Coordinates of C-alpha atoms and ligand atoms in Angstrom, one line a residue:
M1 CA -97.3 -39.8 53.0
K2 CA -98.8 -43.0 54.2
E3 CA -100.4 -41.3 57.2
Q4 CA -101.6 -38.5 54.9
I5 CA -103.3 -40.9 52.5
S6 CA -104.8 -42.8 55.4
S7 CA -106.4 -39.7 56.8
L8 CA -107.7 -38.6 53.4
L9 CA -109.3 -42.0 53.1
K10 CA -110.9 -41.7 56.5
A11 CA -112.3 -38.3 55.7
S12 CA -113.7 -39.7 52.4
I13 CA -115.3 -42.7 54.1
K14 CA -116.9 -40.4 56.7
A15 CA -118.4 -38.3 54.0
L16 CA -119.9 -41.4 52.2
D17 CA -123.6 -41.7 52.4
V18 CA -124.0 -45.2 53.7
K19 CA -126.8 -46.8 55.7
A20 CA -125.0 -49.6 57.4
E21 CA -122.7 -49.1 60.4
I22 CA -118.9 -49.2 59.7
P23 CA -117.2 -51.3 62.4
A24 CA -114.7 -49.0 64.1
G25 CA -112.0 -51.7 64.2
L26 CA -112.0 -51.8 60.4
L27 CA -111.1 -48.1 60.0
N28 CA -108.5 -48.2 62.8
N29 CA -106.7 -51.0 60.9
L30 CA -107.0 -49.3 57.5
R31 CA -104.0 -50.3 55.5
V32 CA -102.1 -48.2 53.1
D33 CA -99.2 -50.1 51.5
R34 CA -96.4 -49.1 49.3
S35 CA -96.9 -50.5 45.8
K36 CA -94.3 -53.0 44.7
D37 CA -94.6 -52.1 41.1
K38 CA -94.4 -48.3 40.5
A39 CA -96.5 -48.7 37.4
H40 CA -99.4 -49.2 39.8
G41 CA -98.7 -46.0 41.7
D42 CA -96.8 -45.3 44.9
F43 CA -99.3 -46.4 47.4
A44 CA -102.4 -48.7 47.4
T45 CA -105.2 -49.6 49.8
N46 CA -107.6 -52.5 49.9
I47 CA -110.1 -50.6 52.1
A48 CA -112.9 -50.9 49.5
L49 CA -112.5 -54.7 49.5
V50 CA -112.6 -54.7 53.3
L51 CA -115.7 -52.5 53.6
S52 CA -117.6 -54.0 50.8
K53 CA -119.2 -56.7 52.9
P54 CA -120.4 -54.6 55.9
L55 CA -121.6 -51.9 53.5
H56 CA -123.3 -54.4 51.1
Q57 CA -121.7 -52.8 48.0
S58 CA -119.5 -54.1 45.3
P59 CA -115.8 -53.3 46.0
R60 CA -115.3 -51.5 42.7
D61 CA -118.4 -49.3 43.2
L62 CA -117.3 -48.5 46.7
A63 CA -113.8 -47.7 45.5
A64 CA -115.3 -45.3 43.0
A65 CA -117.4 -43.6 45.7
I66 CA -114.4 -43.3 48.0
I67 CA -112.3 -41.7 45.3
A68 CA -115.2 -39.3 44.5
H69 CA -115.2 -38.2 48.1
L70 CA -111.5 -37.8 48.7
P71 CA -110.5 -34.3 49.8
A72 CA -108.2 -32.5 47.4
C73 CA -104.5 -33.0 48.0
E74 CA -101.9 -31.4 45.7
Q75 CA -99.3 -34.0 46.4
I76 CA -101.4 -36.7 44.9
T77 CA -101.4 -36.5 41.1
Q78 CA -103.6 -39.4 40.3
V79 CA -105.9 -42.0 41.9
E80 CA -107.3 -45.1 40.2
I81 CA -109.2 -48.3 40.8
A82 CA -107.3 -51.5 40.1
G83 CA -108.3 -55.1 39.8
P84 CA -111.1 -56.3 42.1
G85 CA -111.3 -52.9 43.9
F86 CA -107.9 -51.7 45.1
I87 CA -107.2 -48.0 45.0
N88 CA -103.9 -46.8 43.8
F89 CA -102.3 -43.4 44.5
F90 CA -99.6 -41.6 42.5
V91 CA -97.5 -39.1 44.4
R92 CA -96.1 -36.0 42.8
K93 CA -92.4 -36.7 41.8
E94 CA -91.2 -33.3 43.1
D95 CA -92.6 -34.1 46.5
I96 CA -90.7 -37.4 46.6
A97 CA -87.5 -35.6 45.6
A98 CA -88.1 -32.9 48.2
Q99 CA -88.6 -35.6 50.9
L100 CA -85.3 -37.1 49.9
M101 CA -83.6 -33.8 50.2
Q102 CA -85.0 -33.4 53.6
M103 CA -83.8 -36.9 54.5
R104 CA -80.3 -35.9 53.3
A105 CA -80.3 -32.9 55.6
D106 CA -81.3 -35.0 58.5
E107 CA -78.8 -36.9 60.6
R108 CA -81.5 -39.4 61.5
L109 CA -82.4 -40.0 57.9
G110 CA -86.1 -39.2 58.4
V111 CA -86.5 -41.5 61.4
A112 CA -88.3 -39.3 63.9
P113 CA -88.0 -40.0 67.6
T114 CA -91.1 -41.7 69.0
A115 CA -93.8 -39.4 70.2
A116 CA -94.5 -41.7 73.1
P117 CA -91.2 -42.8 74.7
E118 CA -91.4 -45.7 77.1
T119 CA -89.2 -47.3 79.7
I120 CA -88.6 -50.8 78.3
V121 CA -86.9 -53.7 79.9
V122 CA -85.2 -56.0 77.4
D123 CA -84.3 -59.4 78.9
Y124 CA -81.8 -61.0 76.6
S125 CA -78.7 -63.1 76.4
A126 CA -79.0 -64.6 79.9
P127 CA -76.3 -67.3 79.9
N128 CA -75.7 -69.5 82.9
V129 CA -72.8 -69.4 85.3
A130 CA -70.1 -72.0 84.9
K131 CA -71.6 -73.1 81.6
E132 CA -70.7 -72.5 78.0
M133 CA -73.0 -70.1 76.2
A134 CA -75.3 -72.3 74.2
V135 CA -76.9 -71.8 70.9
H136 CA -80.1 -70.3 72.2
H137 CA -78.1 -67.7 74.1
I138 CA -76.4 -66.7 70.9
R139 CA -79.7 -66.1 69.2
S140 CA -81.1 -64.2 72.2
T141 CA -78.0 -62.1 72.4
V142 CA -77.8 -61.1 68.7
I143 CA -81.6 -60.6 68.1
G144 CA -82.1 -58.8 71.4
D145 CA -79.2 -56.5 71.0
S146 CA -80.4 -55.3 67.6
V147 CA -83.9 -54.6 68.9
V148 CA -82.3 -52.7 71.8
R149 CA -80.4 -50.5 69.4
V150 CA -83.5 -49.7 67.4
L151 CA -85.6 -48.9 70.6
E152 CA -82.8 -46.5 71.8
F153 CA -82.5 -44.9 68.4
L154 CA -86.3 -44.2 68.5
G155 CA -85.8 -42.5 71.9
H156 CA -87.1 -45.1 74.3
K157 CA -85.4 -45.6 77.7
V158 CA -84.1 -49.1 77.5
I159 CA -83.0 -51.1 80.4
R160 CA -80.9 -54.1 79.3
A161 CA -81.4 -57.0 81.7
N162 CA -79.0 -59.9 81.5
H163 CA -80.9 -62.4 83.6
I164 CA -78.0 -64.8 84.1
G165 CA -78.5 -68.2 85.7
D166 CA -76.4 -67.5 88.8
W167 CA -78.3 -69.3 91.5
G168 CA -79.5 -72.7 92.5
T169 CA -78.5 -75.9 94.2
Q170 CA -75.7 -76.8 91.7
F171 CA -73.6 -74.0 93.3
G172 CA -72.7 -76.2 96.3
M173 CA -71.1 -78.7 94.0
L174 CA -69.4 -76.0 91.8
I175 CA -67.9 -74.2 94.9
A176 CA -66.6 -77.5 96.3
Y177 CA -65.0 -78.3 93.0
L178 CA -63.5 -74.9 92.5
E179 CA -62.0 -75.2 96.0
R180 CA -60.5 -78.6 95.1
R181 CA -59.0 -77.2 91.9
E182 CA -57.6 -74.2 93.6
N183 CA -56.0 -76.4 96.3
E184 CA -54.4 -78.6 93.6
S185 CA -53.1 -75.8 91.4
G186 CA -52.1 -73.5 94.2
A187 CA -53.4 -70.2 93.0
G188 CA -55.5 -68.8 90.2
M189 CA -56.9 -71.2 87.7
D190 CA -58.0 -71.1 84.2
L191 CA -61.6 -71.8 83.9
S192 CA -61.8 -71.5 80.1
D193 CA -63.6 -74.8 79.5
F194 CA -66.8 -74.6 81.4
E195 CA -68.1 -77.8 79.9
A196 CA -65.2 -79.8 81.3
F197 CA -65.4 -78.0 84.6
Y198 CA -69.1 -78.8 85.1
R199 CA -68.7 -82.4 84.0
E200 CA -65.8 -83.0 86.4
A201 CA -67.6 -81.3 89.3
K202 CA -70.6 -83.6 88.6
S203 CA -68.5 -86.7 88.5
C204 CA -66.8 -85.9 91.8
Y205 CA -70.3 -85.3 93.2
D206 CA -71.5 -88.7 92.0
S207 CA -68.5 -90.7 92.9
D208 CA -67.1 -89.1 96.1
A209 CA -69.4 -89.3 99.1
E210 CA -67.3 -86.9 101.2
F211 CA -67.3 -84.3 98.3
A212 CA -71.0 -84.6 97.9
E213 CA -71.6 -84.1 101.6
R214 CA -69.4 -80.9 101.4
A215 CA -71.3 -79.7 98.3
R216 CA -74.6 -80.0 100.1
R217 CA -73.2 -78.2 103.1
Y218 CA -72.0 -75.4 100.9
V219 CA -75.4 -74.8 99.3
V220 CA -76.9 -74.3 102.7
M221 CA -74.0 -72.0 103.8
L222 CA -74.3 -70.0 100.5
Q223 CA -78.0 -69.5 101.0
S224 CA -77.6 -68.4 104.6
G225 CA -75.0 -65.8 103.5
D226 CA -71.7 -67.5 104.6
K227 CA -68.8 -65.2 103.7
Y228 CA -66.5 -67.9 102.3
C229 CA -69.1 -69.6 100.1
Y230 CA -70.3 -66.2 98.9
Q231 CA -66.8 -65.2 97.8
M232 CA -66.3 -68.5 96.0
W233 CA -69.7 -68.1 94.3
Q234 CA -68.7 -64.6 93.3
K235 CA -65.5 -65.9 91.8
L236 CA -67.5 -68.4 89.6
V237 CA -69.8 -65.6 88.4
K238 CA -66.9 -63.3 87.6
L239 CA -64.9 -66.0 85.7
T240 CA -68.0 -66.8 83.6
M241 CA -69.0 -63.2 83.0
D242 CA -65.5 -62.0 82.1
Q243 CA -65.4 -64.6 79.5
N244 CA -68.9 -63.8 78.2
Q245 CA -68.1 -60.1 78.2
S246 CA -65.2 -60.7 75.9
I247 CA -67.5 -62.5 73.6
Y248 CA -70.0 -59.6 73.7
R249 CA -67.2 -57.3 72.8
R250 CA -66.1 -59.5 69.9
L251 CA -69.7 -59.7 68.7
N252 CA -70.2 -56.0 68.9
V253 CA -73.0 -56.5 71.4
T254 CA -73.8 -53.5 73.7
L255 CA -74.2 -55.5 76.9
T256 CA -71.8 -54.5 79.7
E257 CA -71.1 -55.7 83.3
K258 CA -73.6 -53.2 84.5
D259 CA -76.5 -54.9 82.7
V260 CA -76.1 -58.2 84.7
C261 CA -79.1 -58.7 86.9
G262 CA -79.3 -62.4 87.4
E263 CA -81.5 -64.8 89.3
S264 CA -79.5 -64.3 92.6
F265 CA -80.7 -60.7 92.6
Y266 CA -84.3 -61.7 93.0
N267 CA -83.5 -64.4 95.6
P268 CA -84.2 -62.3 98.7
M269 CA -87.6 -61.3 97.3
L270 CA -88.9 -64.9 96.9
P271 CA -90.2 -65.6 100.4
G272 CA -92.3 -62.3 100.1
I273 CA -93.7 -63.4 96.8
V274 CA -94.9 -66.7 98.0
Q275 CA -96.4 -65.2 101.1
D276 CA -98.1 -62.6 99.0
L277 CA -99.5 -65.2 96.6
A278 CA -100.8 -67.2 99.6
A279 CA -102.4 -64.1 101.2
K280 CA -104.1 -63.3 97.9
G281 CA -105.5 -66.8 97.8
L282 CA -103.6 -67.6 94.6
A283 CA -101.1 -70.1 96.0
V284 CA -102.3 -73.0 98.1
R285 CA -100.5 -75.8 99.9
D286 CA -100.6 -79.0 98.0
E287 CA -98.8 -82.2 99.1
G288 CA -96.4 -79.9 101.1
A289 CA -95.5 -77.6 98.2
M290 CA -97.0 -74.1 97.5
V291 CA -98.8 -74.3 94.2
V292 CA -100.9 -72.0 92.0
F293 CA -103.5 -73.7 90.0
L294 CA -104.2 -72.0 86.7
E295 CA -107.7 -72.7 85.2
E296 CA -106.6 -71.0 82.0
F297 CA -104.0 -73.7 81.3
K298 CA -105.4 -77.2 81.2
G299 CA -103.0 -80.1 81.6
K300 CA -103.3 -83.3 79.6
D301 CA -105.9 -84.6 82.0
G302 CA -108.1 -81.5 81.6
Q303 CA -107.2 -80.4 85.1
P304 CA -106.0 -76.9 85.8
L305 CA -102.2 -76.5 85.4
P306 CA -100.4 -76.7 88.7
V307 CA -97.5 -74.2 88.9
I308 CA -95.2 -74.8 91.9
V309 CA -93.8 -71.7 93.4
Q310 CA -92.1 -73.3 96.4
K311 CA -91.0 -76.9 96.8
K312 CA -91.8 -79.2 99.7
D313 CA -88.2 -78.7 101.0
G314 CA -88.6 -74.9 100.9
G315 CA -86.7 -74.3 97.7
Y316 CA -87.9 -71.8 95.1
L317 CA -88.2 -72.3 91.4
Y318 CA -87.4 -70.6 88.1
T319 CA -91.0 -69.4 87.9
T320 CA -90.9 -67.8 91.4
T321 CA -87.9 -65.8 90.2
D322 CA -89.7 -64.7 87.1
L323 CA -92.6 -63.5 89.2
A324 CA -90.4 -61.4 91.4
C325 CA -88.7 -60.2 88.2
V326 CA -92.0 -58.9 86.7
K327 CA -92.9 -57.2 90.0
Y328 CA -89.5 -55.5 90.2
R329 CA -89.4 -54.4 86.6
V330 CA -92.8 -52.8 86.8
Q331 CA -92.9 -51.5 90.3
T332 CA -89.3 -50.5 90.9
L333 CA -88.0 -49.8 87.4
H334 CA -91.3 -48.4 86.2
A335 CA -91.2 -50.1 82.9
T336 CA -94.3 -50.2 80.7
R337 CA -93.1 -52.7 78.3
L338 CA -91.2 -55.9 79.1
M339 CA -89.6 -57.8 76.3
Y340 CA -88.2 -61.3 76.8
F341 CA -85.9 -62.7 74.1
I342 CA -86.1 -66.4 75.1
D343 CA -86.2 -69.6 73.1
S344 CA -89.7 -70.7 72.2
R345 CA -89.5 -73.8 74.3
Q346 CA -90.0 -71.7 77.4
H347 CA -93.3 -70.2 76.2
Q348 CA -95.6 -72.0 78.5
H349 CA -93.4 -71.3 81.5
L350 CA -93.4 -67.6 80.7
E351 CA -97.1 -67.4 80.0
A352 CA -97.9 -69.1 83.3
A353 CA -95.6 -66.8 85.3
W354 CA -97.1 -63.7 83.7
L355 CA -100.6 -64.8 84.2
I356 CA -99.9 -65.3 87.9
A357 CA -98.1 -61.9 88.0
R358 CA -101.2 -60.2 86.5
K359 CA -103.5 -62.0 88.9
A360 CA -101.3 -60.9 91.8
G361 CA -101.5 -57.3 90.6
Y362 CA -97.7 -57.0 89.8
A363 CA -98.5 -55.8 86.3
D364 CA -101.8 -54.3 85.2
D365 CA -103.3 -54.5 81.7
S366 CA -101.5 -51.3 80.6
I367 CA -98.2 -53.1 80.9
K368 CA -97.1 -55.0 77.8
I369 CA -95.3 -58.2 78.5
E370 CA -94.0 -59.9 75.4
H371 CA -92.3 -63.2 74.7
E372 CA -90.1 -62.5 71.7
A373 CA -89.7 -66.2 71.0
F374 CA -87.3 -67.7 68.6
G375 CA -86.8 -71.2 67.1
M376 CA -83.7 -73.3 67.1
M377 CA -80.5 -73.1 65.2
L378 CA -80.2 -76.3 63.2
G379 CA -77.3 -78.0 61.3
K380 CA -77.6 -78.8 57.6
D381 CA -78.9 -82.2 58.7
G382 CA -82.0 -80.5 60.2
K383 CA -81.0 -81.5 63.7
P384 CA -80.0 -79.0 66.5
Y385 CA -76.6 -77.5 65.7
K386 CA -73.9 -79.5 67.4
T387 CA -70.2 -80.2 67.1
R388 CA -69.1 -83.2 65.2
S389 CA -68.8 -85.2 68.4
G390 CA -72.3 -84.1 69.4
G391 CA -71.3 -81.4 72.0
T392 CA -72.5 -77.9 72.4
V393 CA -70.8 -75.5 69.9
K394 CA -68.8 -73.0 71.7
L395 CA -69.5 -69.5 70.5
R396 CA -65.8 -68.7 70.6
D397 CA -65.0 -71.6 68.3
L398 CA -67.8 -70.6 66.0
L399 CA -66.4 -67.0 65.7
D400 CA -62.8 -68.3 65.2
E401 CA -64.1 -70.5 62.4
A402 CA -65.9 -67.5 60.8
V403 CA -62.7 -65.5 60.9
A404 CA -60.6 -68.3 59.3
R405 CA -63.2 -68.8 56.6
V406 CA -63.3 -65.1 55.7
D407 CA -59.6 -64.9 55.7
A408 CA -59.4 -67.6 53.1
L409 CA -62.3 -66.0 51.2
L410 CA -60.5 -62.7 50.9
T411 CA -57.4 -64.4 49.5
T412 CA -59.5 -66.2 46.9
R413 CA -61.1 -62.9 45.9
G414 CA -57.7 -61.4 45.5
S415 CA -58.1 -58.7 48.1
S416 CA -55.1 -56.3 48.2
L417 CA -55.7 -55.4 51.8
E418 CA -52.9 -56.0 54.3
G419 CA -52.0 -56.0 58.0
E420 CA -54.3 -54.2 60.4
A421 CA -56.7 -53.0 57.7
R422 CA -57.2 -56.6 56.5
Q423 CA -57.8 -57.9 60.0
Q424 CA -60.4 -55.2 60.5
V425 CA -62.2 -56.1 57.3
I426 CA -62.0 -59.8 58.1
N427 CA -63.5 -59.2 61.5
N428 CA -66.3 -57.0 60.2
I429 CA -67.3 -59.5 57.6
A430 CA -67.0 -62.6 59.8
I431 CA -69.0 -61.1 62.7
G432 CA -71.4 -59.4 60.4
A433 CA -72.1 -62.7 58.5
V434 CA -72.8 -64.7 61.6
K435 CA -75.0 -62.1 63.1
Y436 CA -76.9 -61.3 59.9
A437 CA -77.6 -65.0 59.2
D438 CA -79.5 -65.1 62.5
L439 CA -81.1 -61.6 62.2
S440 CA -82.3 -62.0 58.6
K441 CA -84.7 -64.9 59.3
N442 CA -88.1 -64.5 60.9
R443 CA -87.1 -65.4 64.5
L444 CA -90.2 -67.5 65.1
T445 CA -88.9 -70.3 62.8
D446 CA -85.9 -72.6 63.3
Y447 CA -83.0 -71.8 61.0
V448 CA -80.3 -73.7 59.3
F449 CA -76.8 -72.6 60.1
D450 CA -74.9 -72.8 56.7
W451 CA -71.4 -71.3 56.3
D452 CA -71.6 -71.1 52.5
L453 CA -74.8 -69.3 52.4
M454 CA -74.0 -66.7 55.1
L455 CA -70.6 -65.9 53.7
S456 CA -71.8 -65.5 50.1
F457 CA -71.4 -62.1 48.4
D458 CA -74.7 -62.8 46.6
G459 CA -78.1 -63.0 48.2
N460 CA -79.5 -61.7 51.5
T461 CA -76.3 -61.7 53.5
A462 CA -74.1 -59.2 55.4
P463 CA -71.2 -59.5 53.0
Y464 CA -73.5 -58.6 50.1
L465 CA -74.8 -55.5 52.0
Q466 CA -71.3 -54.5 53.1
Y467 CA -70.1 -54.9 49.6
A468 CA -72.9 -52.7 48.3
Y469 CA -71.9 -50.0 50.7
S470 CA -68.2 -50.1 49.8
R471 CA -69.1 -50.1 46.2
I472 CA -71.0 -46.8 46.6
C473 CA -68.0 -45.4 48.5
S474 CA -65.8 -46.3 45.5
I475 CA -68.1 -44.3 43.2
F476 CA -67.3 -41.2 45.4
R477 CA -63.6 -41.9 45.3
K478 CA -63.8 -41.7 41.5
A479 CA -66.3 -39.0 41.0
A480 CA -65.1 -35.5 40.1
L481 CA -68.4 -33.9 40.9
S482 CA -70.2 -33.6 44.2
C483 CA -73.8 -34.2 45.3
G484 CA -76.5 -31.8 44.0
P485 CA -80.3 -31.4 44.2
I486 CA -82.3 -34.5 43.5
V487 CA -84.4 -34.7 40.3
L488 CA -86.2 -37.9 39.4
T489 CA -86.0 -38.5 35.6
C490 CA -86.5 -42.2 35.1
E491 CA -88.1 -45.4 36.4
A492 CA -84.9 -46.7 38.1
E493 CA -84.5 -43.5 40.0
N494 CA -88.2 -43.4 41.0
E495 CA -87.9 -46.9 42.3
L496 CA -84.8 -46.1 44.3
A497 CA -86.4 -42.9 45.6
A498 CA -89.5 -44.7 46.8
K499 CA -87.5 -47.3 48.6
L500 CA -85.4 -44.8 50.4
T501 CA -88.4 -42.9 51.7
A502 CA -89.6 -46.2 53.3
F503 CA -86.6 -46.5 55.6
P504 CA -88.3 -44.9 58.7
E505 CA -91.1 -47.4 58.5
A506 CA -88.8 -50.3 58.3
V507 CA -87.0 -49.1 61.5
R508 CA -90.3 -48.6 63.4
Q509 CA -91.5 -52.1 62.5
V510 CA -88.5 -53.6 64.2
A511 CA -89.5 -51.8 67.4
D512 CA -93.1 -52.7 67.2
K513 CA -92.7 -56.3 66.4
A514 CA -89.3 -57.1 67.8
M515 CA -88.4 -58.5 64.4
P516 CA -85.1 -57.4 63.0
H517 CA -85.5 -59.5 59.8
L518 CA -88.0 -56.8 58.6
L519 CA -85.1 -54.3 58.5
C520 CA -82.8 -56.9 56.9
T521 CA -85.3 -57.5 54.1
Y522 CA -85.6 -53.8 53.6
L523 CA -81.9 -53.3 53.3
Y524 CA -81.5 -56.2 51.0
E525 CA -84.2 -54.9 48.7
L526 CA -82.7 -51.4 48.8
A527 CA -79.3 -52.8 47.8
G528 CA -80.8 -54.7 44.9
I529 CA -82.7 -51.7 43.7
F530 CA -79.6 -49.6 44.0
M531 CA -77.6 -52.1 41.9
R532 CA -80.3 -51.9 39.2
F533 CA -80.3 -48.1 39.3
Y534 CA -76.5 -48.1 39.1
E535 CA -76.6 -50.2 36.0
A536 CA -79.4 -48.3 34.3
C537 CA -78.3 -44.8 35.3
P538 CA -74.8 -43.7 34.4
I539 CA -73.1 -41.4 36.9
L540 CA -69.4 -41.3 36.0
K541 CA -69.9 -41.9 32.2
D542 CA -68.9 -39.0 29.9
G543 CA -71.8 -37.2 28.4
T544 CA -74.1 -37.5 31.5
P545 CA -75.5 -34.0 32.1
E546 CA -73.9 -32.5 35.2
E547 CA -77.2 -31.9 37.1
I548 CA -78.3 -35.4 36.5
A549 CA -75.0 -36.9 37.6
Q550 CA -75.1 -34.7 40.7
S551 CA -78.6 -35.8 41.5
R552 CA -77.6 -39.4 41.1
L553 CA -74.7 -38.9 43.4
S554 CA -77.1 -37.6 46.0
L555 CA -79.2 -40.7 45.6
S556 CA -76.1 -42.9 45.9
D557 CA -75.0 -41.0 49.0
L558 CA -78.3 -41.4 50.6
T559 CA -78.4 -45.1 49.8
A560 CA -75.0 -45.5 51.4
R561 CA -76.1 -43.6 54.5
V562 CA -79.2 -45.7 54.9
L563 CA -77.3 -48.9 54.5
K564 CA -74.8 -47.8 57.1
Q565 CA -77.4 -46.6 59.6
G566 CA -79.5 -49.7 59.0
L567 CA -76.6 -52.1 59.5
S568 CA -75.5 -50.2 62.5
L569 CA -79.0 -50.7 64.0
L570 CA -78.4 -54.4 63.4
G571 CA -75.0 -54.2 65.2
I572 CA -73.0 -54.7 61.9
N573 CA -70.2 -52.5 60.7
V574 CA -69.6 -51.3 57.2
M575 CA -66.2 -50.6 55.5
E576 CA -65.3 -48.1 52.8
Q577 CA -63.1 -50.7 51.2
M578 CA -63.2 -54.4 51.4
Ligands
LIG601 N1 -80.8 -68.6 81.9 C1 -82.0 -69.0 81.1 C2 -81.6 -70.1 80.1 O1 -80.4 -70.4 79.9 C3 -82.6 -67.9 80.4 C4 -83.2 -66.8 81.2 C5 -84.2 -66.0 80.5 N2 -84.8 -64.9 81.3 C6 -85.8 -65.0 82.2 N3 -86.3 -64.0 82.8 N4 -86.3 -66.2 82.4 O2 -82.4 -70.7 79.4

């Protein structure tokens, strides 16, 4: 309907007799919005306000002229001018009802597959080997995974890229320490506490000259392909990724072992990249290192920003890897959109790498490269989220705590669930709450991690939405009737109907902007509108005419399906009973 109204408006504006030129950009960005208040119609546009300046006309006069020139359309029952010059559209109720019936018959709930499928690389999660997953990895993992689900649902080809930190000079030290631990313990060892492992390795390196010497030798050996060092390195990668994989499973995140494509993968390509940048005159030797000077980024002193791509000692850097990575993703994977879910502190690094990649011709202007940045997770004190003793919060511990809290919560709420079923529900609520707390905020801002808020059954939370879903399921358990044709008979029904038809847009927005909170807000509003509808419009009450009860059951069923589908795109499960 939105598109339809928008083309009617364009036709009308074309037919207007105006002297001044209409800037093309204005018409391309013509906005038709859903009205918040149904008394003001179903849709509204501000186009008359936007055009009034270039056309030198008062907005209300212009609105009147646009309305006068609108081509006829039988689905629109009324058009009026509002306030300073808004145009409101009223859509025929039968058409909305028919649209809902179509949605009901459609497994995809009206969300059409995209007309222009792309190959999209989504770079997310990216933890580091032999390190605990830190908070920024949790955010990247959860937000990235929901965008991946949405993109795939829309029919794009998505390549998940888990760009793990699995290369660098620290591996000499880690291999030497793994070797020592294995010698001490005899056989296999438990590497469950990466923090301790890394700390101990570092302290051996700092205090034991012989150990440090061996560590340095191992780096060189690893880099020149020595078999023993390579195997030890592989062991470290596997130990880390096995543990992370179990966290992904627990979090209901779709990443698998196959999606790992870490820094080490690009390592063999790095000499070629530096050579190529030098041949293209982009990288020059400066104090022994190979450096690209970027005029576009001025440092503090007003000088072009120097970006080192190879150190004096021959070593490569994080940026060099990201250059190779762009080239590979575009030229070998043939992606046309690259999305990086990385914490906002890495913004300048990424922008610099991508600018070099563009200059070197690794990605032309048709390729979209996007930093889907996000802020930090803060504690209630407004400082970065840490354990009481100031350490990194282990994701495992965080999830364990969520489960314990939900367990207690169910007991307080007097839940009658037991055994396996209870465990399942606890898990769904706990994981859902933690993920949703992150997903529901605009990712660009920092957010405060607050157990009480995220586990509340009121407000914009996963438990609230899951509860709304299970409440609708309970209506169906009690109802003697089944769903029937939809007829809209009152305001509460109209409002619910209008919200339901907006689902496809909410999904598409997540794909366009990489912002899952837009879908969260939609679902939260939908659940609220449903609750109001359910209070105002009896379904199970005696005396409700059968066709009306059946229509309301259809509206309820559609709401439940939209909630379930929407939450599933966010990676969150629903339950029939909780
Ligand atoms: N491993 C990095 C970190 O822990 C994130 C990597 C992100 N991806 C990339 N292509 N740079 O911060």
